Amino acid sequence: MQKVDKSVLDRIRGVVTACTTDQSEMAPHLEEIRGLFHGDTAMLVFPGSTSEVAEVVRLCAENRLPIVPQGGNTGLVGGGIPHADGGEIIVNLKRMSAVREVDATNQTMTVEAGCVLTDVQAAAQAADRLFPLSLGAEGSCQIGGNISTNAGGTGVLRYGNMRELVLGLEVVLADGGVWDGLRTLRKDNTGYDLKQLFIGAEGTLGIITAAVLKLFPRPHEVRTALAAVTDPSAAVELFERARATLGDLLTACELIPRNAVALVLRHIPGCRDPMAEAHPYYVLIELSAPSTGLGDLLEQLLMAAADSGIVRDAVIAESGEQARKLWRLRDSISEAQRAEGGSIKHDVTLPLSRLTDFLCEASAAVIRAIPGSRVVPFGHLGDGNIHFNVSQPEGADRKAFVAKWANLNRVVHDIAVSMGGSFSAEHGIGRLKREVLAHYRSPLELDLMRRLKSAFDPHNIMNPGKVLPSP
Ligand code: FAD
Ligand code: ZN
């Protein structure tokens, strides 16, 4: 373990008493959910205010001690996990969880970075407003982490990703200075839009301590349906129809293949097959509106699609409980895949017009590369963002399969990129995809990113070794 000057740690302790060097307390903060990265740290610090964060960063800057900012530690690319040498401290924002203000008239709220996403949603709801970001980890991820990863999730189709939901930020910079950019305006053309640089920066440019978020009218009716289709092209056609006829009433459109449903039924207790017969693919559709009448619209959409031969069968949830059951099928896919053994993940986006070609070509390439492997492509159909996850062949050795991660990634990413797609739609780069970024981004883009990094963080103390590949 790399030695960190003990006197610096003592001075940090003098600023923030809520900190620990106890191995068992630090352990959950040193590894991530997929088990791909395991780190070590000299100290885990829980500041309680912006000024405490600023003072800690100032001490770290003076002593060139690197910092890993951390939220709920639900990230999927290792960005919040320190390196294994123990030469960094973790600054975890969980104690900074206050909702500073909800302004229902301005449709904004100001929250501290450590606020858990479900608490942000609840505070908006209490003011009869909606904060629309929604994702599987919402009970533990923090808004600062959501902003730092530019999180996506199931509401992007209607409301945009995190980048589009932020109006202002407060950030502690790499020298300990505080930028107060907590503006609440929807129109503000005043030079470079600095907040956008910190959104999606994965903690490499500064520590976000608070944010102004956009709110929306709260839908008073939400209706959910599951439609069975033969293939991805029918799924895309159904999405196009829904979008064309229902516009912004359509708030989610998710693709679920049959093999994902089968895995969920096998591994997740309490889930039931949604239809009498099995179908190759399903599309989960959600409509939301401030007023009622959505049930009829949903029925008309599905009937017309069935008449045209696009939809083979459909169920419309008749209650909140039934809707939750349909969503549970979708939300349990990753967990079911985990229980099934090793899986190699891809978080790709495609132009929607190329999605069907991609699924066809990439699935064939995966089977050629690893015969017997099982492609489970699911996710945010309406955004062209598919979690193209590949489960190990039945009975195969998990470790040997997962060792093929980078090679299989290259096969799949090459196909996505050749069709105008991206190798990272919503999960970011972190440590997992640094080399992938280096491979697909041009030298000019990489150089611009490096220049930005050194302008904001000249001593490279903000989450070093993340996002940017080594020069
Ligand atoms: P962490 O994991 O703690 O950190 C993530 C990155 O942000 C790290 O690089 C860290 O250094 C940095 N960071 C954290 N807080 C700050 C801060 N205050 N200032 C500066 N940098 C900071 N993601 C999606 O986009 N869409 C999904 O649908 C989705 N579904 C998920 C489902 C599950 C079950 C799980 C486990 C994860 C899912 N994710 C999804 C990934 C993850 O939840 C998101 O990336 C989330 O936004 C991370 O938030 P966090 O607070 O856990 O951040
Ligand atoms: Zn997702």
Short mmCIF file of C-alpha atoms and ligand atoms in Angstrom, two decimals:
data_model
loop_
_atom_site.label_atom_id
_atom_site.label_comp_id
_atom_site.label_asym_id
_atom_site.label_seq_id
_atom_site.Cartn_x
_atom_site.Cartn_y
_atom_site.Cartn_z
CA MET A 1 0.00 0.00 0.00
CA GLN A 2 1.32 3.42 -0.97
CA LYS A 3 2.15 5.61 2.02
CA VAL A 4 0.04 8.70 2.49
CA ASP A 5 1.45 11.37 4.81
CA LYS A 6 -0.29 10.75 8.16
CA SER A 7 -0.10 14.41 9.15
CA VAL A 8 -2.25 15.34 6.12
CA LEU A 9 -4.84 12.75 7.14
CA ASP A 10 -4.79 14.21 10.67
CA ARG A 11 -5.42 17.69 9.28
CA ILE A 12 -8.36 16.36 7.22
CA ARG A 13 -9.68 14.74 10.40
CA GLY A 14 -9.44 18.15 12.03
CA VAL A 15 -11.81 19.54 9.38
CA VAL A 16 -14.27 16.63 9.14
CA THR A 17 -14.74 14.43 12.17
CA ALA A 18 -16.98 12.07 10.17
CA CYS A 19 -14.20 10.04 8.59
CA THR A 20 -12.75 6.58 9.02
CA THR A 21 -9.74 4.40 8.34
CA ASP A 22 -11.45 1.28 9.68
CA GLN A 23 -11.17 -1.49 7.08
CA SER A 24 -14.61 -2.99 7.72
CA GLU A 25 -16.31 0.43 7.48
CA MET A 26 -14.39 1.26 4.30
CA ALA A 27 -14.91 -2.15 2.61
CA PRO A 28 -18.32 -1.46 0.98
CA HIS A 29 -16.86 1.71 -0.57
CA LEU A 30 -13.96 -0.14 -2.16
CA GLU A 31 -15.78 -2.38 -4.59
CA GLU A 32 -18.64 -2.06 -7.05
CA ILE A 33 -21.69 -4.14 -7.78
CA ARG A 34 -20.25 -6.12 -10.69
CA GLY A 35 -17.10 -7.08 -8.79
CA LEU A 36 -14.88 -5.89 -11.65
CA PHE A 37 -12.90 -3.36 -9.57
CA HIS A 38 -11.54 -3.52 -6.07
CA GLY A 39 -9.56 -0.63 -4.55
CA ASP A 40 -7.96 0.62 -1.39
CA THR A 41 -7.96 4.03 0.26
CA ALA A 42 -6.03 5.91 2.92
CA MET A 43 -9.21 7.40 4.39
CA LEU A 44 -12.95 7.63 3.80
CA VAL A 45 -14.29 11.14 4.46
CA PHE A 46 -17.94 12.19 4.84
CA PRO A 47 -18.06 16.02 4.74
CA GLY A 48 -21.26 17.65 5.97
CA SER A 49 -21.15 20.97 4.10
CA THR A 50 -19.76 22.68 1.02
CA SER A 51 -17.20 24.51 3.14
CA GLU A 52 -15.98 21.21 4.61
CA VAL A 53 -15.60 19.75 1.10
CA ALA A 54 -13.71 22.89 0.04
CA GLU A 55 -11.35 22.74 3.02
CA VAL A 56 -10.61 19.03 2.46
CA VAL A 57 -9.92 19.62 -1.24
CA ARG A 58 -7.68 22.60 -0.41
CA LEU A 59 -5.60 20.42 1.92
CA CYS A 60 -5.42 17.66 -0.72
CA ALA A 61 -4.38 20.16 -3.40
CA GLU A 62 -1.63 21.60 -1.21
CA ASN A 63 -0.30 18.11 -0.52
CA ARG A 64 -1.03 16.61 -3.97
CA LEU A 65 -3.21 13.96 -2.37
CA PRO A 66 -5.64 12.55 -4.97
CA ILE A 67 -9.38 12.36 -4.27
CA VAL A 68 -12.04 9.94 -5.46
CA PRO A 69 -15.48 11.60 -5.21
CA GLN A 70 -18.16 9.04 -4.39
CA GLY A 71 -21.95 9.04 -4.21
CA GLY A 72 -24.11 5.94 -3.75
CA ASN A 73 -21.45 3.74 -5.38
CA THR A 74 -23.92 2.27 -7.88
CA GLY A 75 -21.86 3.27 -10.92
CA LEU A 76 -21.18 0.51 -13.43
CA VAL A 77 -17.77 1.51 -14.81
CA GLY A 78 -15.58 1.70 -11.70
CA GLY A 79 -15.41 5.53 -11.64
CA GLY A 80 -16.09 5.81 -7.90
CA ILE A 81 -13.65 3.08 -6.85
CA PRO A 82 -10.11 4.12 -5.82
CA HIS A 83 -7.03 2.46 -7.28
CA ALA A 84 -5.51 -0.51 -5.44
CA ASP A 85 -2.39 1.33 -4.16
CA GLY A 86 -4.31 3.08 -1.37
CA GLY A 87 -2.79 6.44 -2.30
CA GLU A 88 -6.12 8.31 -2.57
CA ILE A 89 -8.85 9.40 -0.19
CA ILE A 90 -12.55 8.92 -0.89
CA VAL A 91 -14.83 11.92 -0.39
CA ASN A 92 -18.35 10.51 -0.07
CA LEU A 93 -21.21 13.01 -0.21
CA LYS A 94 -23.89 11.05 1.66
CA ARG A 95 -24.13 13.46 4.61
CA MET A 96 -24.91 16.36 2.28
CA SER A 97 -28.49 15.24 1.64
CA ALA A 98 -30.60 18.36 2.26
CA VAL A 99 -33.28 19.63 -0.10
CA ARG A 100 -32.42 23.33 0.08
CA GLU A 101 -35.47 24.67 -1.77
CA VAL A 102 -38.45 23.60 -3.87
CA ASP A 103 -39.86 26.43 -6.00
CA ALA A 104 -43.09 25.03 -7.46
CA THR A 105 -43.85 28.19 -9.45
CA ASN A 106 -40.42 28.27 -11.07
CA GLN A 107 -40.59 24.46 -11.44
CA THR A 108 -37.15 24.01 -9.87
CA MET A 109 -35.59 22.47 -6.80
CA THR A 110 -32.18 23.00 -5.23
CA VAL A 111 -30.67 19.93 -3.59
CA GLU A 112 -27.37 18.90 -2.09
CA ALA A 113 -25.30 16.39 -4.03
CA GLY A 114 -25.72 13.55 -1.52
CA CYS A 115 -29.51 13.51 -1.78
CA VAL A 116 -30.65 10.00 -2.77
CA LEU A 117 -32.61 9.99 -6.03
CA THR A 118 -35.83 8.60 -4.50
CA ASP A 119 -35.71 11.40 -1.89
CA VAL A 120 -35.38 13.97 -4.69
CA GLN A 121 -38.38 12.40 -6.46
CA ALA A 122 -40.40 12.40 -3.20
CA ALA A 123 -39.64 16.06 -2.45
CA ALA A 124 -40.82 17.00 -5.95
CA GLN A 125 -43.97 14.93 -5.52
CA ALA A 126 -44.74 16.59 -2.19
CA ALA A 127 -44.93 19.89 -4.12
CA ASP A 128 -47.17 18.24 -6.77
CA ARG A 129 -44.32 18.24 -9.28
CA LEU A 130 -42.31 15.55 -11.03
CA PHE A 131 -38.56 15.03 -11.07
CA PRO A 132 -38.43 12.54 -13.93
CA LEU A 133 -35.05 10.80 -13.64
CA SER A 134 -35.75 7.14 -12.88
CA LEU A 135 -33.42 4.16 -12.86
CA GLY A 136 -32.96 0.78 -11.21
CA ALA A 137 -30.53 2.08 -8.57
CA GLU A 138 -32.72 5.04 -7.57
CA GLY A 139 -33.03 3.92 -3.93
CA SER A 140 -29.28 4.30 -3.36
CA CYS A 141 -27.68 6.45 -6.08
CA GLN A 142 -27.18 10.14 -5.24
CA ILE A 143 -28.05 13.13 -7.39
CA GLY A 144 -24.36 14.18 -7.45
CA GLY A 145 -23.51 10.74 -8.89
CA ASN A 146 -26.40 10.99 -11.36
CA ILE A 147 -25.12 14.36 -12.56
CA SER A 148 -21.49 13.22 -12.67
CA THR A 149 -22.42 10.23 -14.84
CA ASN A 150 -25.04 12.12 -16.87
CA ALA A 151 -27.40 9.29 -15.93
CA GLY A 152 -30.12 8.13 -18.30
CA GLY A 153 -32.71 5.52 -17.32
CA THR A 154 -36.26 4.98 -18.42
CA GLY A 155 -37.54 8.58 -18.60
CA VAL A 156 -35.00 9.90 -21.14
CA LEU A 157 -37.38 9.39 -24.05
CA ARG A 158 -39.71 12.11 -22.76
CA TYR A 159 -37.59 14.24 -20.39
CA GLY A 160 -33.99 13.86 -21.57
CA ASN A 161 -31.01 12.59 -19.63
CA MET A 162 -29.48 14.24 -16.57
CA ARG A 163 -27.72 16.86 -18.68
CA GLU A 164 -31.10 18.20 -19.72
CA LEU A 165 -32.47 18.26 -16.17
CA VAL A 166 -29.83 20.50 -14.56
CA LEU A 167 -30.13 24.31 -14.52
CA GLY A 168 -27.34 25.17 -12.10
CA LEU A 169 -24.49 23.66 -10.08
CA GLU A 170 -22.33 24.37 -7.07
CA VAL A 171 -18.89 22.80 -7.46
CA VAL A 172 -15.77 22.58 -5.33
CA LEU A 173 -12.88 23.02 -7.76
CA ALA A 174 -9.56 21.17 -7.69
CA ASP A 175 -7.82 23.96 -5.74
CA GLY A 176 -10.56 24.11 -3.08
CA GLY A 177 -12.30 27.15 -4.56
CA VAL A 178 -16.12 27.07 -4.71
CA TRP A 179 -17.99 27.92 -7.92
CA ASP A 180 -21.53 29.05 -7.10
CA GLY A 181 -23.42 28.45 -10.32
CA LEU A 182 -26.77 27.67 -8.65
CA ARG A 183 -28.83 29.54 -11.23
CA THR A 184 -32.50 28.76 -11.63
CA LEU A 185 -33.04 30.13 -15.15
CA ARG A 186 -34.28 28.38 -18.26
CA LYS A 187 -32.72 31.03 -20.47
CA ASP A 188 -29.22 32.30 -19.68
CA ASN A 189 -26.89 32.82 -22.65
CA THR A 190 -23.92 34.26 -20.79
CA GLY A 191 -20.77 32.80 -22.27
CA TYR A 192 -19.55 29.24 -21.96
CA ASP A 193 -22.03 26.94 -20.24
CA LEU A 194 -19.66 25.84 -17.46
CA LYS A 195 -22.08 23.48 -15.73
CA GLN A 196 -22.13 21.23 -18.79
CA LEU A 197 -18.42 20.52 -18.31
CA PHE A 198 -18.99 19.04 -14.87
CA ILE A 199 -22.05 17.04 -15.95
CA GLY A 200 -20.82 13.62 -17.06
CA ALA A 201 -17.22 14.39 -15.98
CA GLU A 202 -17.30 11.47 -13.50
CA GLY A 203 -15.61 13.48 -10.76
CA THR A 204 -12.51 14.29 -12.81
CA LEU A 205 -12.97 18.09 -12.88
CA GLY A 206 -14.36 18.92 -9.44
CA ILE A 207 -16.76 17.80 -6.72
CA ILE A 208 -20.41 18.72 -7.24
CA THR A 209 -21.92 19.78 -3.91
CA ALA A 210 -25.38 21.04 -4.94
CA ALA A 211 -27.60 21.41 -8.00
CA VAL A 212 -30.67 23.19 -9.29
CA LEU A 213 -32.94 20.66 -11.02
CA LYS A 214 -35.83 21.12 -13.44
CA LEU A 215 -39.26 19.99 -12.33
CA PHE A 216 -42.29 19.09 -14.47
CA PRO A 217 -46.06 18.85 -13.98
CA ARG A 218 -46.84 15.69 -12.03
CA PRO A 219 -48.74 13.16 -14.14
CA HIS A 220 -51.99 12.20 -12.46
CA GLU A 221 -52.55 9.25 -14.74
CA VAL A 222 -49.91 6.69 -15.73
CA ARG A 223 -50.83 3.64 -17.84
CA THR A 224 -48.60 0.71 -18.66
CA ALA A 225 -48.90 -2.06 -21.23
CA LEU A 226 -46.83 -4.95 -22.49
CA ALA A 227 -47.07 -5.82 -26.18
CA ALA A 228 -45.74 -9.01 -27.74
CA VAL A 229 -43.99 -8.74 -31.10
CA THR A 230 -42.17 -11.13 -33.42
CA ASP A 231 -38.89 -9.33 -33.87
CA PRO A 232 -36.99 -6.08 -33.15
CA SER A 233 -38.15 -4.45 -36.37
CA ALA A 234 -41.80 -4.85 -35.26
CA ALA A 235 -40.79 -3.37 -31.88
CA VAL A 236 -39.27 -0.32 -33.61
CA GLU A 237 -42.38 0.02 -35.78
CA LEU A 238 -44.61 -0.07 -32.69
CA PHE A 239 -42.47 2.61 -31.07
CA GLU A 240 -42.70 4.81 -34.17
CA ARG A 241 -46.49 4.50 -34.21
CA ALA A 242 -46.77 5.24 -30.50
CA ARG A 243 -44.53 8.28 -30.84
CA ALA A 244 -46.36 9.54 -33.92
CA THR A 245 -49.86 9.17 -32.46
CA LEU A 246 -49.22 9.94 -28.79
CA GLY A 247 -46.26 12.35 -28.87
CA ASP A 248 -45.08 13.35 -25.39
CA LEU A 249 -47.73 11.21 -23.67
CA LEU A 250 -45.32 8.32 -24.36
CA THR A 251 -42.95 8.36 -21.37
CA ALA A 252 -41.20 4.98 -21.67
CA CYS A 253 -40.67 2.34 -24.34
CA GLU A 254 -38.50 -0.62 -23.34
CA LEU A 255 -37.48 -3.73 -25.27
CA ILE A 256 -37.50 -7.11 -23.51
CA PRO A 257 -36.49 -10.32 -25.33
CA ARG A 258 -38.10 -13.64 -24.42
CA ASN A 259 -34.85 -15.11 -23.08
CA ALA A 260 -34.70 -12.24 -20.54
CA VAL A 261 -38.24 -13.05 -19.36
CA ALA A 262 -37.24 -16.71 -19.06
CA LEU A 263 -34.20 -15.77 -16.90
CA VAL A 264 -36.36 -13.55 -14.67
CA LEU A 265 -38.96 -16.33 -14.25
CA ARG A 266 -36.18 -18.77 -13.38
CA HIS A 267 -34.31 -16.62 -10.86
CA ILE A 268 -36.58 -13.91 -9.42
CA PRO A 269 -39.22 -15.17 -6.99
CA GLY A 270 -42.77 -13.85 -7.41
CA CYS A 271 -42.55 -13.00 -11.15
CA ARG A 272 -45.10 -14.55 -13.52
CA ASP A 273 -45.25 -15.07 -17.27
CA PRO A 274 -47.26 -12.07 -18.46
CA MET A 275 -49.09 -13.87 -21.29
CA ALA A 276 -50.51 -17.35 -21.89
CA GLU A 277 -48.09 -17.97 -24.77
CA ALA A 278 -44.39 -17.14 -25.08
CA HIS A 279 -43.40 -14.56 -27.72
CA PRO A 280 -39.96 -13.71 -29.12
CA TYR A 281 -39.94 -10.05 -27.97
CA TYR A 282 -41.99 -7.72 -25.80
CA VAL A 283 -42.31 -3.94 -25.69
CA LEU A 284 -43.11 -2.26 -22.39
CA ILE A 285 -45.00 0.98 -23.03
CA GLU A 286 -45.82 3.67 -20.50
CA LEU A 287 -48.06 6.69 -21.08
CA SER A 288 -48.36 9.57 -18.60
CA ALA A 289 -50.50 12.71 -18.54
CA PRO A 290 -51.69 15.36 -16.10
CA SER A 291 -55.31 14.39 -16.97
CA THR A 292 -57.14 11.09 -17.58
CA GLY A 293 -58.19 9.12 -20.68
CA LEU A 294 -54.95 7.32 -21.40
CA GLY A 295 -56.45 3.81 -21.15
CA ASP A 296 -58.53 4.36 -24.31
CA LEU A 297 -55.59 5.80 -26.21
CA LEU A 298 -53.42 2.85 -25.26
CA GLU A 299 -56.09 0.38 -26.32
CA GLN A 300 -56.54 2.15 -29.67
CA LEU A 301 -52.78 2.07 -30.32
CA LEU A 302 -52.50 -1.64 -29.55
CA MET A 303 -55.66 -2.62 -31.48
CA ALA A 304 -54.50 -0.76 -34.58
CA ALA A 305 -51.02 -2.31 -34.30
CA ALA A 306 -52.60 -5.78 -33.90
CA ASP A 307 -54.80 -5.18 -36.99
CA SER A 308 -51.65 -4.34 -38.98
CA GLY A 309 -49.96 -7.53 -37.78
CA ILE A 310 -47.30 -5.72 -35.71
CA VAL A 311 -48.54 -6.80 -32.29
CA ARG A 312 -49.33 -10.47 -31.56
CA ASP A 313 -50.77 -10.08 -28.07
CA ALA A 314 -50.90 -7.40 -25.37
CA VAL A 315 -51.82 -6.78 -21.75
CA ILE A 316 -52.79 -3.40 -20.35
CA ALA A 317 -52.23 -3.07 -16.61
CA GLU A 318 -55.52 -2.38 -14.86
CA SER A 319 -54.01 -1.27 -11.57
CA GLY A 320 -50.84 0.22 -10.13
CA GLU A 321 -49.98 -3.23 -8.78
CA GLN A 322 -50.26 -4.82 -12.24
CA ALA A 323 -48.13 -2.04 -13.73
CA ARG A 324 -45.47 -2.62 -11.06
CA LYS A 325 -45.43 -6.34 -11.95
CA LEU A 326 -44.79 -5.55 -15.61
CA TRP A 327 -42.00 -3.11 -14.68
CA ARG A 328 -40.55 -5.70 -12.32
CA LEU A 329 -40.01 -8.05 -15.26
CA ARG A 330 -37.98 -5.33 -16.97
CA ASP A 331 -36.11 -4.14 -13.89
CA SER A 332 -35.08 -7.65 -12.77
CA ILE A 333 -33.24 -8.62 -15.94
CA SER A 334 -29.72 -7.66 -14.73
CA GLU A 335 -30.24 -9.46 -11.41
CA ALA A 336 -31.53 -12.57 -13.18
CA GLN A 337 -28.55 -12.52 -15.54
CA ARG A 338 -26.22 -12.29 -12.56
CA ALA A 339 -27.84 -15.36 -11.01
CA GLU A 340 -27.43 -17.22 -14.32
CA GLY A 341 -23.62 -16.86 -14.24
CA GLY A 342 -21.15 -14.58 -16.00
CA SER A 343 -22.32 -11.92 -18.42
CA ILE A 344 -20.38 -9.53 -20.62
CA LYS A 345 -22.06 -6.12 -20.89
CA HIS A 346 -22.43 -3.58 -23.66
CA ASP A 347 -24.23 -0.26 -23.20
CA VAL A 348 -24.64 0.78 -26.83
CA THR A 349 -26.77 3.38 -28.61
CA LEU A 350 -27.67 3.29 -32.26
CA PRO A 351 -29.58 5.61 -34.51
CA LEU A 352 -33.03 4.01 -34.24
CA SER A 353 -33.04 3.46 -37.99
CA ARG A 354 -30.04 1.08 -37.59
CA LEU A 355 -31.08 -0.71 -34.40
CA THR A 356 -32.57 -3.78 -36.11
CA ASP A 357 -29.51 -4.23 -38.35
CA PHE A 358 -27.25 -3.87 -35.32
CA LEU A 359 -29.12 -6.49 -33.28
CA CYS A 360 -29.02 -8.93 -36.17
CA GLU A 361 -25.35 -8.42 -37.07
CA ALA A 362 -23.99 -8.15 -33.52
CA SER A 363 -25.91 -11.23 -32.30
CA ALA A 364 -24.50 -13.32 -35.13
CA ALA A 365 -20.98 -12.01 -34.47
CA VAL A 366 -21.23 -12.84 -30.76
CA ILE A 367 -22.35 -16.41 -31.45
CA ARG A 368 -19.48 -16.80 -33.92
CA ALA A 369 -17.00 -15.46 -31.35
CA ILE A 370 -18.29 -17.55 -28.42
CA PRO A 371 -20.51 -20.42 -29.61
CA GLY A 372 -23.33 -21.17 -27.18
CA SER A 373 -23.30 -17.74 -25.55
CA ARG A 374 -26.72 -16.16 -25.05
CA VAL A 375 -27.41 -12.63 -26.23
CA VAL A 376 -29.91 -10.81 -23.98
CA PRO A 377 -30.52 -7.41 -25.65
CA PHE A 378 -32.87 -5.29 -23.56
CA GLY A 379 -33.53 -1.72 -22.53
CA HIS A 380 -34.37 1.74 -23.72
CA LEU A 381 -35.73 1.06 -27.21
CA GLY A 382 -37.07 4.58 -27.67
CA ASP A 383 -33.59 6.05 -27.11
CA GLY A 384 -31.89 3.48 -29.35
CA ASN A 385 -30.01 2.45 -26.18
CA ILE A 386 -29.75 -1.30 -25.75
CA HIS A 387 -28.03 -3.13 -22.89
CA PHE A 388 -26.62 -5.75 -25.23
CA ASN A 389 -25.61 -8.19 -22.53
CA VAL A 390 -24.24 -11.63 -23.26
CA SER A 391 -24.73 -14.49 -20.79
CA GLN A 392 -22.23 -17.32 -20.66
CA PRO A 393 -23.04 -20.61 -22.41
CA GLU A 394 -24.97 -22.90 -20.08
CA GLY A 395 -22.65 -24.81 -17.82
CA ALA A 396 -19.54 -22.86 -18.96
CA ASP A 397 -16.83 -21.68 -16.57
CA ARG A 398 -17.73 -18.18 -15.38
CA LYS A 399 -14.18 -16.93 -15.01
CA ALA A 400 -13.03 -18.19 -18.41
CA PHE A 401 -16.08 -16.57 -20.03
CA VAL A 402 -15.66 -13.18 -18.33
CA ALA A 403 -11.97 -13.20 -19.35
CA LYS A 404 -13.22 -12.69 -22.92
CA TRP A 405 -14.83 -9.33 -21.91
CA ALA A 406 -12.51 -6.97 -23.82
CA ASN A 407 -12.36 -9.12 -26.95
CA LEU A 408 -16.11 -9.49 -27.18
CA ASN A 409 -16.56 -5.76 -26.45
CA ARG A 410 -14.37 -4.97 -29.44
CA VAL A 411 -16.48 -7.16 -31.76
CA VAL A 412 -19.75 -5.55 -30.62
CA HIS A 413 -18.47 -1.96 -30.37
CA ASP A 414 -16.94 -2.14 -33.85
CA ILE A 415 -20.35 -3.01 -35.28
CA ALA A 416 -22.14 -0.29 -33.25
CA VAL A 417 -19.60 2.39 -34.18
CA SER A 418 -19.61 1.35 -37.86
CA MET A 419 -23.37 2.04 -37.87
CA GLY A 420 -23.00 5.50 -36.32
CA GLY A 421 -23.59 4.29 -32.76
CA SER A 422 -21.81 4.74 -29.42
CA PHE A 423 -19.98 2.28 -27.14
CA SER A 424 -21.24 4.04 -24.00
CA ALA A 425 -24.80 5.32 -24.00
CA GLU A 426 -25.46 6.08 -20.35
CA HIS A 427 -23.00 4.37 -17.99
CA GLY A 428 -19.94 6.46 -18.81
CA ILE A 429 -16.26 5.61 -19.07
CA GLY A 430 -14.79 5.37 -15.53
CA ARG A 431 -12.00 2.82 -15.53
CA LEU A 432 -13.83 0.18 -17.53
CA LYS A 433 -13.88 1.98 -20.87
CA ARG A 434 -10.81 4.26 -20.79
CA GLU A 435 -9.03 2.22 -23.42
CA VAL A 436 -12.22 1.92 -25.45
CA LEU A 437 -12.50 5.72 -25.46
CA ALA A 438 -8.87 5.95 -26.58
CA HIS A 439 -9.58 3.53 -29.42
CA TYR A 440 -12.69 5.17 -30.86
CA ARG A 441 -12.15 8.88 -30.20
CA SER A 442 -9.92 10.89 -32.52
CA PRO A 443 -6.52 12.21 -31.34
CA LEU A 444 -7.97 15.72 -31.65
CA GLU A 445 -10.89 14.95 -29.32
CA LEU A 446 -8.63 13.20 -26.81
CA ASP A 447 -6.25 16.17 -26.88
CA LEU A 448 -9.11 18.62 -26.25
CA MET A 449 -10.30 16.49 -23.32
CA ARG A 450 -6.77 16.40 -21.83
CA ARG A 451 -6.40 20.16 -22.19
CA LEU A 452 -9.70 20.68 -20.42
CA LYS A 453 -8.64 18.33 -17.63
CA SER A 454 -5.31 20.08 -17.08
CA ALA A 455 -6.96 23.52 -17.11
CA PHE A 456 -9.39 22.50 -14.35
CA ASP A 457 -7.12 20.14 -12.45
CA PRO A 458 -3.46 20.99 -13.14
CA HIS A 459 -2.10 18.67 -10.43
CA ASN A 460 -4.31 15.75 -11.48
CA ILE A 461 -5.79 15.16 -8.02
CA MET A 462 -9.46 14.83 -9.07
CA ASN A 463 -10.21 11.17 -9.66
CA PRO A 464 -6.97 10.50 -11.56
CA GLY A 465 -6.85 7.53 -13.92
CA LYS A 466 -10.57 7.75 -14.70
CA VAL A 467 -12.21 8.61 -18.06
CA LEU A 468 -9.04 9.75 -19.83
CA PRO A 469 -6.66 7.11 -21.15
CA SER A 470 -2.98 7.46 -20.24
CA PRO A 471 -1.21 9.69 -22.77
P1 FAD B 1 -21.17 6.65 -7.81
O1 FAD B 1 -21.24 5.27 -8.34
O2 FAD B 1 -20.82 6.81 -6.40
O3 FAD B 1 -20.14 7.50 -8.70
C1 FAD B 1 -20.23 7.50 -10.11
C2 FAD B 1 -19.19 8.48 -10.69
O4 FAD B 1 -19.53 9.81 -10.32
C3 FAD B 1 -17.79 8.25 -10.16
O5 FAD B 1 -16.88 8.55 -11.17
C4 FAD B 1 -17.67 9.26 -9.01
O6 FAD B 1 -16.33 9.65 -8.81
C5 FAD B 1 -18.51 10.40 -9.52
N1 FAD B 1 -19.21 11.17 -8.48
C6 FAD B 1 -20.15 10.74 -7.60
N2 FAD B 1 -20.62 11.76 -6.86
C7 FAD B 1 -19.96 12.87 -7.28
C8 FAD B 1 -20.01 14.25 -6.91
N3 FAD B 1 -20.83 14.69 -5.96
N4 FAD B 1 -19.19 15.12 -7.54
C9 FAD B 1 -18.34 14.69 -8.51
N5 FAD B 1 -18.26 13.40 -8.90
C10 FAD B 1 -19.07 12.51 -8.29
N6 FAD B 1 -27.28 4.35 -15.00
C11 FAD B 1 -28.00 4.94 -15.97
O7 FAD B 1 -27.55 5.94 -16.54
N7 FAD B 1 -29.21 4.45 -16.36
C12 FAD B 1 -29.77 3.37 -15.78
O8 FAD B 1 -30.85 2.95 -16.17
C13 FAD B 1 -29.04 2.73 -14.73
N8 FAD B 1 -29.57 1.67 -14.09
C14 FAD B 1 -28.86 1.09 -13.07
C15 FAD B 1 -29.42 0.01 -12.40
C16 FAD B 1 -28.73 -0.61 -11.36
C17 FAD B 1 -29.35 -1.76 -10.64
C18 FAD B 1 -27.44 -0.14 -11.00
C19 FAD B 1 -26.67 -0.77 -9.88
C20 FAD B 1 -26.89 0.94 -11.66
C21 FAD B 1 -27.58 1.56 -12.71
N9 FAD B 1 -27.05 2.66 -13.38
C22 FAD B 1 -27.78 3.27 -14.38
C23 FAD B 1 -25.72 3.17 -13.05
C24 FAD B 1 -25.69 4.13 -11.83
O9 FAD B 1 -26.78 3.94 -11.00
C25 FAD B 1 -25.68 5.56 -12.27
O10 FAD B 1 -24.50 5.78 -13.00
C26 FAD B 1 -25.75 6.58 -11.11
O11 FAD B 1 -25.97 7.83 -11.72
C27 FAD B 1 -24.52 6.64 -10.23
O12 FAD B 1 -24.80 7.40 -9.05
P2 FAD B 1 -24.01 7.15 -7.68
O13 FAD B 1 -24.44 8.17 -6.70
O14 FAD B 1 -24.15 5.74 -7.26
O15 FAD B 1 -22.51 7.45 -8.14
ZN ZN B 2 -30.25 1.55 -18.69
#
